[in-house]
Amino acid sequence: MPKIGLRHVLSAGCALALGLAVALPAQAQDTLTVWVTKGFYKGEDDALLGLIDRYQKATGVKVELSLYSTEDCIVKSVAAVEAGTPPDVGYCTTYDFRTTGQWAFEGRLEDVSDVLTPIKDQFQPDALATTLLMNGKTGQKAYYAFPIERQTMHIFYWKDMLQDAGFSEADIPTTWNDYWDFWCDKVQAGLRAKGKRIYAIGHPMSVAASDTFFSFLTWANAYNVKIVDETGKIVLDQPENRAAMIEAVKGYSSIFTRGCTPPSSVNWLDTDNNVNFHNKTTVLTHNATISIPSKHLDDSTNQTLTEEQRAQAKKNYEENIRTTLFPKKPDGGTLPNLAATKTAVIFADSKNKAQAKEFMAFMLKDENLTPFVEGSVGRWYPVTKSGAARPFWTDGSDPHRAVVSQQFTGGTVPFPFVYNYHFTTVNAENVWAKALNRVVQDGISPDQAVDEMIARIKEIAG
């Protein structure tokens, strides 16, 4: 999941410079502070700026918008919440993974049920359910966040590299173990026989990468691992779940120990599986958005590139890169898609809660939210039923978005942190990746690594 090192603050002056018409009534104007993760694509930011322009004209409320890089957004938000000086509205795309559940439990978020309940039927149930969170002070669940966008895990491979190895797409197995063996033992071997130092799979392994825990928990789902129940109780230590987790650790780590992923993958950051794929160092990778093919779609119209480069990017998007489903689980069943819902929040210490709710209600209107989501060129999936039903996803003309639509309409499952907010800390510590690295770098058994994993999870979340 790419990160962008850019911070952009819209004050009244620079808003005017960007052509945002700010409605200024004669009396002193209300001001709303909004912090958002900067879009990966220009279309996202343009849609947000347009939304803010319309909101300011309709209400006379001035919006001070700050756009931050992925990491800066979360770090600054946490610091502001601790200091009691948060923005009125926050939308960082890692809130769900790292803070939303904890903030709700600690009473740091405003209850937004009065905004969401009247319109809850417009949302996909799985997306809305992830924002119904426990408040530890009241002992009650309520809507403490707004669903904005969704993501799940996808597989990508280079069709032309597969052919260069001597295979066609018809040769790809559909069952779990045979699938990974095919790429490791046949495709990689075919390319190596031609003298090419290429790895079959770009397989995130590092503790530093959030890609590792998203990918690994997809493997855990494939092996039917149950980590928590719906009450938030840890059940990973139950014999059947422990045994399944051991198999998941074995399976995931074996791709590294067999030499099917670059040795550097134990040190990768979130961008590195993308980079290795784009460079054709790897044939296949898995990633939690379709930013990988979308990069080539974006390049195909990038006027700073040469005509030849744009043409190659278009061919890559339309022909060479494939987005596919995961293979059948080891037991032959269909893998459930592990999905995350990106959440916006209003803070309990917000100075303008009523206006913040008005702004979010405005943002959630189809005419505002849909362009924002689609501005990501498919990187994020809609949370609304109407958004998911649009031709942008359903007409089948785009080879990548059609697969994403199929995955989400086929059903999703949530992350453990939806049921137990302490798993945001488990993910931040990347207990999952630490267990994998204990196996591949320290040489301990998967059984021992899983027992250490369980002990640490109980210490954090029990």
Short mmCIF file of C-alpha atoms in Angstrom, two decimals:
data_model
loop_
_atom_site.label_atom_id
_atom_site.label_comp_id
_atom_site.label_asym_id
_atom_site.label_seq_id
_atom_site.Cartn_x
_atom_site.Cartn_y
_atom_site.Cartn_z
CA MET A 1 0.00 0.00 0.00
CA PRO A 2 1.91 3.02 -1.26
CA LYS A 3 2.74 5.95 0.98
CA ILE A 4 3.08 9.53 -0.22
CA GLY A 5 5.41 11.90 1.60
CA LEU A 6 3.39 15.07 1.14
CA ARG A 7 1.55 17.46 3.46
CA HIS A 8 -0.81 20.01 2.00
CA VAL A 9 -2.73 22.56 4.07
CA LEU A 10 -5.56 24.60 2.64
CA SER A 11 -5.85 27.94 4.41
CA ALA A 12 -8.31 30.55 3.18
CA GLY A 13 -5.58 32.14 1.06
CA CYS A 14 -4.37 29.04 -0.73
CA ALA A 15 -7.96 27.84 -1.10
CA LEU A 16 -8.67 30.91 -3.14
CA ALA A 17 -5.50 30.31 -5.14
CA LEU A 18 -6.83 26.87 -6.02
CA GLY A 19 -10.10 28.36 -7.16
CA LEU A 20 -12.24 27.32 -4.21
CA ALA A 21 -15.05 29.82 -3.90
CA VAL A 22 -15.49 30.41 -0.17
CA ALA A 23 -18.82 31.77 0.94
CA LEU A 24 -18.10 34.57 3.41
CA PRO A 25 -21.13 36.02 5.18
CA ALA A 26 -20.97 39.51 6.57
CA GLN A 27 -20.64 38.29 10.14
CA ALA A 28 -17.73 36.25 11.51
CA GLN A 29 -17.58 32.96 9.68
CA ASP A 30 -17.66 29.53 11.32
CA THR A 31 -14.62 27.35 10.66
CA LEU A 32 -14.36 23.57 10.47
CA THR A 33 -11.00 21.78 10.63
CA VAL A 34 -10.71 18.58 8.58
CA TRP A 35 -7.70 16.25 8.33
CA VAL A 36 -7.52 13.69 5.53
CA THR A 37 -4.94 11.29 4.08
CA LYS A 38 -3.71 12.69 0.77
CA GLY A 39 -5.05 10.73 -2.18
CA PHE A 40 -2.79 8.43 -4.13
CA TYR A 41 -4.34 9.82 -7.32
CA LYS A 42 -5.09 13.42 -8.25
CA GLY A 43 -8.74 12.51 -8.87
CA GLU A 44 -9.27 11.75 -5.18
CA ASP A 45 -8.00 15.13 -4.06
CA ASP A 46 -9.87 16.94 -6.83
CA ALA A 47 -13.13 15.28 -5.77
CA LEU A 48 -12.52 16.23 -2.14
CA LEU A 49 -11.75 19.84 -3.06
CA GLY A 50 -14.93 19.97 -5.13
CA LEU A 51 -16.97 18.58 -2.25
CA ILE A 52 -15.54 21.18 0.13
CA ASP A 53 -16.20 23.95 -2.37
CA ARG A 54 -19.86 22.94 -2.63
CA TYR A 55 -20.20 22.59 1.14
CA GLN A 56 -18.71 26.03 1.80
CA LYS A 57 -21.03 27.65 -0.74
CA ALA A 58 -24.09 25.88 0.66
CA THR A 59 -23.40 26.60 4.34
CA GLY A 60 -21.09 29.59 4.61
CA VAL A 61 -18.82 27.48 6.81
CA LYS A 62 -15.13 27.79 6.06
CA VAL A 63 -13.25 24.47 5.89
CA GLU A 64 -9.59 24.35 6.80
CA LEU A 65 -8.41 21.17 5.13
CA SER A 66 -5.09 19.48 5.84
CA LEU A 67 -3.90 16.66 3.59
CA TYR A 68 -1.20 14.46 5.11
CA SER A 69 0.83 11.45 4.08
CA THR A 70 -0.45 8.12 5.38
CA GLU A 71 1.93 7.96 8.34
CA ASP A 72 1.84 11.67 9.18
CA CYS A 73 -1.96 11.61 9.28
CA ILE A 74 -2.10 8.94 11.97
CA VAL A 75 0.85 10.27 13.99
CA LYS A 76 -0.51 13.82 14.06
CA SER A 77 -4.02 12.62 14.86
CA VAL A 78 -2.88 10.51 17.82
CA ALA A 79 -0.81 13.40 19.18
CA ALA A 80 -3.71 15.84 18.80
CA VAL A 81 -6.18 13.49 20.51
CA GLU A 82 -3.79 12.99 23.44
CA ALA A 83 -3.34 16.76 23.73
CA GLY A 84 -7.10 17.40 23.58
CA THR A 85 -6.75 19.44 20.40
CA PRO A 86 -8.01 17.20 17.58
CA PRO A 87 -9.51 18.44 14.32
CA ASP A 88 -13.28 18.50 14.04
CA VAL A 89 -13.27 15.71 11.43
CA GLY A 90 -10.55 13.15 10.78
CA TYR A 91 -10.25 10.72 7.90
CA CYS A 92 -6.93 8.91 7.84
CA THR A 93 -6.96 5.67 5.87
CA THR A 94 -5.25 3.75 8.68
CA TYR A 95 -7.60 4.82 11.49
CA ASP A 96 -9.48 1.52 11.20
CA PHE A 97 -6.32 -0.57 11.55
CA ARG A 98 -4.77 1.44 14.34
CA THR A 99 -7.04 3.72 16.34
CA THR A 100 -10.80 3.87 15.65
CA GLY A 101 -11.81 0.98 17.90
CA GLN A 102 -9.56 2.10 20.73
CA TRP A 103 -10.72 5.71 20.55
CA ALA A 104 -14.36 4.57 20.62
CA PHE A 105 -13.71 2.35 23.66
CA GLU A 106 -11.94 5.16 25.48
CA GLY A 107 -14.78 7.62 24.83
CA ARG A 108 -12.68 9.84 22.56
CA LEU A 109 -15.14 9.77 19.63
CA GLU A 110 -18.50 11.39 19.18
CA ASP A 111 -21.52 9.11 18.84
CA VAL A 112 -22.71 9.66 15.26
CA SER A 113 -25.71 7.34 15.36
CA ASP A 114 -28.02 10.31 14.76
CA VAL A 115 -26.36 10.80 11.36
CA LEU A 116 -25.94 7.17 10.30
CA THR A 117 -29.11 5.50 11.59
CA PRO A 118 -31.52 7.39 9.29
CA ILE A 119 -29.41 6.51 6.23
CA LYS A 120 -28.06 3.10 7.26
CA ASP A 121 -29.99 1.30 4.51
CA GLN A 122 -27.85 3.00 1.87
CA PHE A 123 -24.71 1.18 3.10
CA GLN A 124 -23.52 -2.35 2.47
CA PRO A 125 -24.23 -4.16 5.77
CA ASP A 126 -20.68 -5.50 6.16
CA ALA A 127 -19.24 -2.00 5.80
CA LEU A 128 -21.66 -0.39 8.23
CA ALA A 129 -21.23 -3.14 10.83
CA THR A 130 -17.55 -2.30 11.28
CA THR A 131 -18.47 1.17 12.61
CA LEU A 132 -20.75 -0.16 15.38
CA LEU A 133 -18.24 0.00 18.20
CA MET A 134 -18.11 -0.46 21.95
CA ASN A 135 -17.74 2.49 24.28
CA GLY A 136 -16.03 1.24 27.42
CA LYS A 137 -17.36 4.15 29.47
CA THR A 138 -21.02 3.52 28.65
CA GLY A 139 -20.77 -0.23 28.15
CA GLN A 140 -22.86 0.16 25.01
CA LYS A 141 -22.23 -0.09 21.28
CA ALA A 142 -23.09 2.76 18.94
CA TYR A 143 -21.97 4.17 15.62
CA TYR A 144 -18.71 5.97 16.37
CA ALA A 145 -17.34 6.23 12.83
CA PHE A 146 -18.45 6.81 9.25
CA PRO A 147 -17.77 4.14 6.59
CA ILE A 148 -16.07 5.81 3.62
CA GLU A 149 -14.23 3.23 1.47
CA ARG A 150 -13.27 -0.45 1.54
CA GLN A 151 -10.35 -2.69 0.60
CA THR A 152 -9.58 -6.39 0.37
CA MET A 153 -6.70 -8.60 -0.79
CA HIS A 154 -6.08 -9.35 -4.48
CA ILE A 155 -3.59 -11.40 -6.48
CA PHE A 156 -1.73 -9.89 -9.45
CA TYR A 157 0.54 -11.59 -11.97
CA TRP A 158 2.30 -10.74 -15.21
CA LYS A 159 0.71 -12.72 -18.03
CA ASP A 160 3.65 -12.07 -20.35
CA MET A 161 6.13 -13.35 -17.75
CA LEU A 162 4.03 -16.47 -17.23
CA GLN A 163 4.17 -17.10 -20.97
CA ASP A 164 7.90 -16.43 -21.02
CA ALA A 165 8.26 -19.20 -18.43
CA GLY A 166 6.55 -21.57 -20.86
CA PHE A 167 3.03 -21.65 -19.39
CA SER A 168 -0.43 -20.34 -20.17
CA GLU A 169 -3.16 -19.13 -17.86
CA ALA A 170 -4.97 -22.42 -18.42
CA ASP A 171 -2.11 -24.15 -16.63
CA ILE A 172 -2.68 -22.32 -13.34
CA PRO A 173 -4.17 -24.65 -10.68
CA THR A 174 -7.18 -23.55 -8.67
CA THR A 175 -6.50 -25.42 -5.41
CA TRP A 176 -4.42 -23.89 -2.62
CA ASN A 177 -1.24 -25.98 -2.35
CA ASP A 178 -1.06 -26.76 -6.06
CA TYR A 179 -1.46 -23.07 -6.85
CA TRP A 180 1.56 -21.91 -4.83
CA ASP A 181 3.62 -24.93 -5.92
CA PHE A 182 2.96 -24.03 -9.54
CA TRP A 183 4.40 -20.54 -9.19
CA CYS A 184 7.33 -21.60 -7.00
CA ASP A 185 8.34 -24.85 -8.67
CA LYS A 186 7.31 -24.37 -12.30
CA VAL A 187 7.10 -20.69 -13.22
CA GLN A 188 10.18 -19.64 -11.27
CA ALA A 189 12.11 -22.64 -12.55
CA GLY A 190 11.08 -21.88 -16.14
CA LEU A 191 12.36 -18.32 -15.91
CA ARG A 192 15.54 -19.32 -14.08
CA ALA A 193 16.25 -21.85 -16.86
CA LYS A 194 16.48 -18.86 -19.21
CA GLY A 195 19.07 -17.25 -16.96
CA LYS A 196 16.71 -14.73 -15.44
CA ARG A 197 17.13 -13.98 -11.73
CA ILE A 198 13.42 -13.66 -11.09
CA TYR A 199 11.31 -14.71 -8.11
CA ALA A 200 7.89 -16.23 -8.51
CA ILE A 201 6.15 -14.39 -5.68
CA GLY A 202 6.45 -10.99 -4.03
CA HIS A 203 5.57 -12.10 -0.51
CA PRO A 204 5.54 -9.44 2.26
CA MET A 205 7.36 -10.78 5.33
CA SER A 206 8.55 -7.80 7.35
CA VAL A 207 7.37 -6.52 10.70
CA ALA A 208 7.46 -2.97 9.28
CA ALA A 209 4.86 -3.63 6.57
CA SER A 210 1.12 -3.58 7.20
CA ASP A 211 0.91 -5.60 3.98
CA THR A 212 2.37 -8.53 5.95
CA PHE A 213 -0.44 -8.76 8.46
CA PHE A 214 -3.16 -8.24 5.83
CA SER A 215 -1.64 -10.94 3.63
CA PHE A 216 -0.95 -13.32 6.50
CA LEU A 217 -4.45 -13.00 7.95
CA THR A 218 -5.73 -13.91 4.49
CA TRP A 219 -3.67 -17.12 4.79
CA ALA A 220 -5.12 -17.68 8.28
CA ASN A 221 -8.62 -17.40 6.82
CA ALA A 222 -7.68 -19.94 4.17
CA TYR A 223 -6.81 -22.41 6.93
CA ASN A 224 -10.07 -21.64 8.79
CA VAL A 225 -8.31 -20.04 11.75
CA LYS A 226 -10.69 -18.35 14.20
CA ILE A 227 -8.89 -15.78 16.33
CA VAL A 228 -11.71 -14.13 18.29
CA ASP A 229 -15.43 -14.71 18.61
CA GLU A 230 -18.04 -12.00 18.09
CA THR A 231 -17.90 -11.05 21.77
CA GLY A 232 -14.20 -10.26 21.40
CA LYS A 233 -13.03 -13.31 23.37
CA ILE A 234 -9.75 -14.82 22.13
CA VAL A 235 -10.32 -18.35 20.83
CA LEU A 236 -7.02 -18.83 19.02
CA ASP A 237 -5.77 -20.98 21.87
CA GLN A 238 -8.50 -23.56 21.31
CA PRO A 239 -6.87 -26.76 19.94
CA GLU A 240 -8.47 -26.67 16.48
CA ASN A 241 -7.62 -22.98 15.99
CA ARG A 242 -4.07 -23.36 17.28
CA ALA A 243 -3.51 -26.32 14.92
CA ALA A 244 -4.94 -24.37 11.98
CA MET A 245 -2.74 -21.37 12.79
CA ILE A 246 0.35 -23.60 12.82
CA GLU A 247 -0.54 -24.75 9.30
CA ALA A 248 -1.05 -21.14 8.20
CA VAL A 249 2.38 -20.15 9.56
CA LYS A 250 3.96 -23.16 7.85
CA GLY A 251 2.31 -22.36 4.53
CA TYR A 252 3.07 -18.65 4.55
CA SER A 253 6.69 -18.98 5.70
CA SER A 254 7.41 -21.83 3.27
CA ILE A 255 7.27 -19.45 0.30
CA PHE A 256 10.25 -17.66 1.81
CA THR A 257 12.17 -20.76 2.92
CA ARG A 258 11.74 -22.31 -0.54
CA GLY A 259 13.38 -19.24 -2.09
CA CYS A 260 10.26 -18.17 -3.99
CA THR A 261 10.30 -14.57 -2.76
CA PRO A 262 13.22 -12.13 -2.72
CA PRO A 263 15.35 -12.49 0.43
CA SER A 264 14.86 -8.77 1.02
CA SER A 265 11.12 -9.32 1.61
CA VAL A 266 11.85 -9.76 5.33
CA ASN A 267 12.79 -6.06 5.32
CA TRP A 268 10.19 -4.70 2.90
CA LEU A 269 8.14 -1.61 3.58
CA ASP A 270 4.60 -1.36 2.23
CA THR A 271 5.68 -0.08 -1.18
CA ASP A 272 8.29 -2.74 -1.86
CA ASN A 273 6.07 -5.54 -3.11
CA ASN A 274 4.64 -2.99 -5.58
CA VAL A 275 8.09 -1.84 -6.67
CA ASN A 276 9.39 -5.39 -7.20
CA PHE A 277 6.30 -6.24 -9.24
CA HIS A 278 6.54 -3.11 -11.40
CA ASN A 279 10.24 -3.85 -11.98
CA LYS A 280 9.37 -7.42 -12.95
CA THR A 281 11.63 -8.83 -10.27
CA THR A 282 8.61 -10.91 -9.26
CA VAL A 283 5.92 -12.54 -11.38
CA LEU A 284 3.09 -12.49 -8.84
CA THR A 285 2.22 -10.57 -5.70
CA HIS A 286 -0.74 -10.03 -3.42
CA ASN A 287 -1.84 -6.57 -2.30
CA ALA A 288 -4.73 -5.05 -0.41
CA THR A 289 -5.83 -2.64 -3.15
CA ILE A 290 -5.59 -2.62 -6.95
CA SER A 291 -3.06 0.22 -6.81
CA ILE A 292 -0.62 -2.02 -8.70
CA PRO A 293 -2.50 -2.18 -12.02
CA SER A 294 -3.98 1.27 -11.42
CA LYS A 295 -0.47 2.72 -11.45
CA HIS A 296 -0.19 1.63 -15.08
CA LEU A 297 -3.64 3.04 -15.87
CA ASP A 298 -2.52 6.35 -14.41
CA ASP A 299 0.74 6.20 -16.37
CA SER A 300 -1.17 5.61 -19.60
CA THR A 301 -2.45 9.20 -19.51
CA ASN A 302 0.53 10.81 -17.79
CA GLN A 303 1.73 13.56 -20.13
CA THR A 304 5.13 13.72 -18.43
CA LEU A 305 5.88 10.27 -19.90
CA THR A 306 6.78 9.61 -23.52
CA GLU A 307 4.20 8.37 -25.99
CA GLU A 308 5.94 4.99 -26.00
CA GLN A 309 5.84 4.77 -22.21
CA ARG A 310 2.15 5.66 -22.14
CA ALA A 311 1.37 3.03 -24.76
CA GLN A 312 3.27 0.37 -22.81
CA ALA A 313 1.45 1.32 -19.60
CA LYS A 314 -1.91 0.99 -21.40
CA LYS A 315 -0.92 -2.44 -22.71
CA ASN A 316 0.21 -3.49 -19.24
CA TYR A 317 -3.12 -2.47 -17.73
CA GLU A 318 -5.31 -3.98 -20.42
CA GLU A 319 -3.33 -7.12 -21.35
CA ASN A 320 -0.19 -7.94 -19.38
CA ILE A 321 -1.28 -7.58 -15.74
CA ARG A 322 -3.95 -9.87 -14.38
CA THR A 323 -6.01 -9.31 -11.22
CA THR A 324 -7.42 -12.60 -9.95
CA LEU A 325 -9.17 -14.30 -7.07
CA PHE A 326 -7.31 -16.42 -4.57
CA PRO A 327 -7.35 -20.19 -5.14
CA LYS A 328 -9.67 -22.53 -3.25
CA LYS A 329 -8.81 -23.07 0.40
CA PRO A 330 -6.85 -26.19 1.43
CA ASP A 331 -10.17 -27.84 2.34
CA GLY A 332 -11.59 -27.02 -1.11
CA GLY A 333 -13.90 -24.23 0.03
CA THR A 334 -14.03 -20.68 -1.28
CA LEU A 335 -11.77 -18.24 0.53
CA PRO A 336 -13.75 -15.51 2.32
CA ASN A 337 -12.49 -12.04 1.45
CA LEU A 338 -10.96 -10.30 4.45
CA ALA A 339 -12.13 -6.70 4.12
CA ALA A 340 -11.31 -3.46 5.88
CA THR A 341 -13.54 -0.41 6.00
CA LYS A 342 -11.82 2.97 6.05
CA THR A 343 -13.42 5.18 8.68
CA ALA A 344 -13.88 8.91 9.25
CA VAL A 345 -14.55 10.17 12.77
CA ILE A 346 -15.72 13.17 14.75
CA PHE A 347 -13.77 13.59 17.96
CA ALA A 348 -15.34 14.00 21.37
CA ASP A 349 -13.13 17.07 21.88
CA SER A 350 -14.22 18.63 18.60
CA LYS A 351 -15.08 22.31 18.97
CA ASN A 352 -17.76 22.16 16.25
CA LYS A 353 -19.57 18.85 16.57
CA ALA A 354 -22.85 19.97 15.01
CA GLN A 355 -21.07 21.40 11.97
CA ALA A 356 -18.84 18.33 11.77
CA LYS A 357 -21.91 16.10 11.59
CA GLU A 358 -23.43 18.38 8.96
CA PHE A 359 -20.24 18.13 6.91
CA MET A 360 -20.11 14.33 7.12
CA ALA A 361 -23.79 14.02 6.19
CA PHE A 362 -22.98 16.18 3.15
CA MET A 363 -19.95 14.03 2.27
CA LEU A 364 -21.99 10.82 2.45
CA LYS A 365 -24.43 11.96 -0.23
CA ASP A 366 -24.02 9.93 -3.42
CA GLU A 367 -23.10 12.94 -5.52
CA ASN A 368 -20.19 13.69 -3.17
CA LEU A 369 -18.95 10.33 -1.90
CA THR A 370 -19.08 8.51 -5.25
CA PRO A 371 -16.67 10.83 -7.14
CA PHE A 372 -14.30 10.69 -4.16
CA VAL A 373 -14.23 6.88 -4.16
CA GLU A 374 -14.02 6.55 -7.94
CA GLY A 375 -11.28 9.18 -8.04
CA SER A 376 -8.98 6.49 -6.63
CA VAL A 377 -9.24 4.65 -10.00
CA GLY A 378 -10.46 1.52 -8.23
CA ARG A 379 -7.96 1.55 -5.38
CA TRP A 380 -10.85 1.81 -2.90
CA TYR A 381 -14.25 0.10 -3.17
CA PRO A 382 -17.58 1.78 -2.30
CA VAL A 383 -19.32 1.35 1.06
CA THR A 384 -22.73 2.21 -0.39
CA LYS A 385 -25.07 -0.10 -2.30
CA SER A 386 -25.57 2.49 -5.04
CA GLY A 387 -21.83 3.03 -5.43
CA ALA A 388 -21.15 -0.68 -5.79
CA ALA A 389 -23.90 -1.01 -8.40
CA ARG A 390 -22.44 1.61 -10.73
CA PRO A 391 -21.09 0.59 -14.18
CA PHE A 392 -17.65 1.76 -12.99
CA TRP A 393 -17.57 -1.60 -11.16
CA THR A 394 -20.15 -3.79 -12.81
CA ASP A 395 -20.06 -3.38 -16.59
CA GLY A 396 -17.17 -5.83 -16.99
CA SER A 397 -15.20 -3.55 -19.30
CA ASP A 398 -12.37 -3.07 -16.84
CA PRO A 399 -10.47 -6.33 -16.22
CA HIS A 400 -9.33 -5.35 -12.73
CA ARG A 401 -12.35 -3.62 -11.21
CA ALA A 402 -14.60 -6.47 -12.34
CA VAL A 403 -12.61 -8.86 -10.14
CA VAL A 404 -12.79 -6.48 -7.17
CA SER A 405 -16.56 -6.27 -7.58
CA GLN A 406 -16.79 -10.05 -7.70
CA GLN A 407 -14.79 -10.35 -4.49
CA PHE A 408 -16.94 -7.92 -2.54
CA THR A 409 -20.28 -9.16 -3.84
CA GLY A 410 -19.16 -12.70 -2.97
CA GLY A 411 -19.12 -11.78 0.71
CA THR A 412 -16.56 -10.51 3.17
CA VAL A 413 -15.34 -11.12 6.71
CA PRO A 414 -13.99 -8.47 9.11
CA PHE A 415 -10.69 -8.15 10.89
CA PRO A 416 -10.46 -9.31 14.54
CA PHE A 417 -10.21 -5.68 15.71
CA VAL A 418 -13.88 -5.19 14.81
CA TYR A 419 -14.72 -7.46 17.75
CA ASN A 420 -11.82 -6.62 20.05
CA TYR A 421 -10.23 -3.20 19.66
CA HIS A 422 -6.99 -4.39 21.26
CA PHE A 423 -6.19 -6.08 17.95
CA THR A 424 -5.32 -2.65 16.57
CA THR A 425 -2.34 -2.89 18.94
CA VAL A 426 -1.69 -6.48 17.84
CA ASN A 427 -1.55 -5.25 14.25
CA ALA A 428 0.55 -2.19 15.08
CA GLU A 429 3.06 -4.47 16.77
CA ASN A 430 2.65 -6.91 13.88
CA VAL A 431 2.62 -9.95 16.10
CA TRP A 432 1.82 -12.00 12.99
CA ALA A 433 4.98 -10.96 11.13
CA LYS A 434 7.08 -11.49 14.24
CA ALA A 435 5.92 -15.11 14.38
CA LEU A 436 6.80 -15.60 10.71
CA ASN A 437 10.25 -14.13 11.21
CA ARG A 438 10.87 -16.31 14.23
CA VAL A 439 10.46 -19.25 11.85
CA VAL A 440 12.37 -18.01 8.79
CA GLN A 441 15.14 -16.05 10.52
CA ASP A 442 15.49 -17.57 13.99
CA GLY A 443 14.83 -21.14 12.92
CA ILE A 444 12.24 -22.07 15.54
CA SER A 445 9.36 -24.41 14.77
CA PRO A 446 5.96 -23.08 13.62
CA ASP A 447 4.47 -24.69 16.74
CA GLN A 448 6.70 -22.64 19.02
CA ALA A 449 6.16 -19.49 16.97
CA VAL A 450 2.40 -19.88 17.25
CA ASP A 451 2.56 -20.50 21.00
CA GLU A 452 4.60 -17.31 21.38
CA MET A 453 2.07 -15.52 19.16
CA ILE A 454 -0.85 -16.69 21.30
CA ALA A 455 0.91 -15.68 24.52
CA ARG A 456 1.59 -12.19 23.20
CA ILE A 457 -1.95 -11.76 21.85
CA LYS A 458 -3.38 -12.74 25.24
CA GLU A 459 -1.04 -10.29 26.92
CA ILE A 460 -2.25 -7.46 24.66
CA ALA A 461 -5.88 -8.32 24.01
CA GLY A 462 -6.95 -10.91 26.58
#
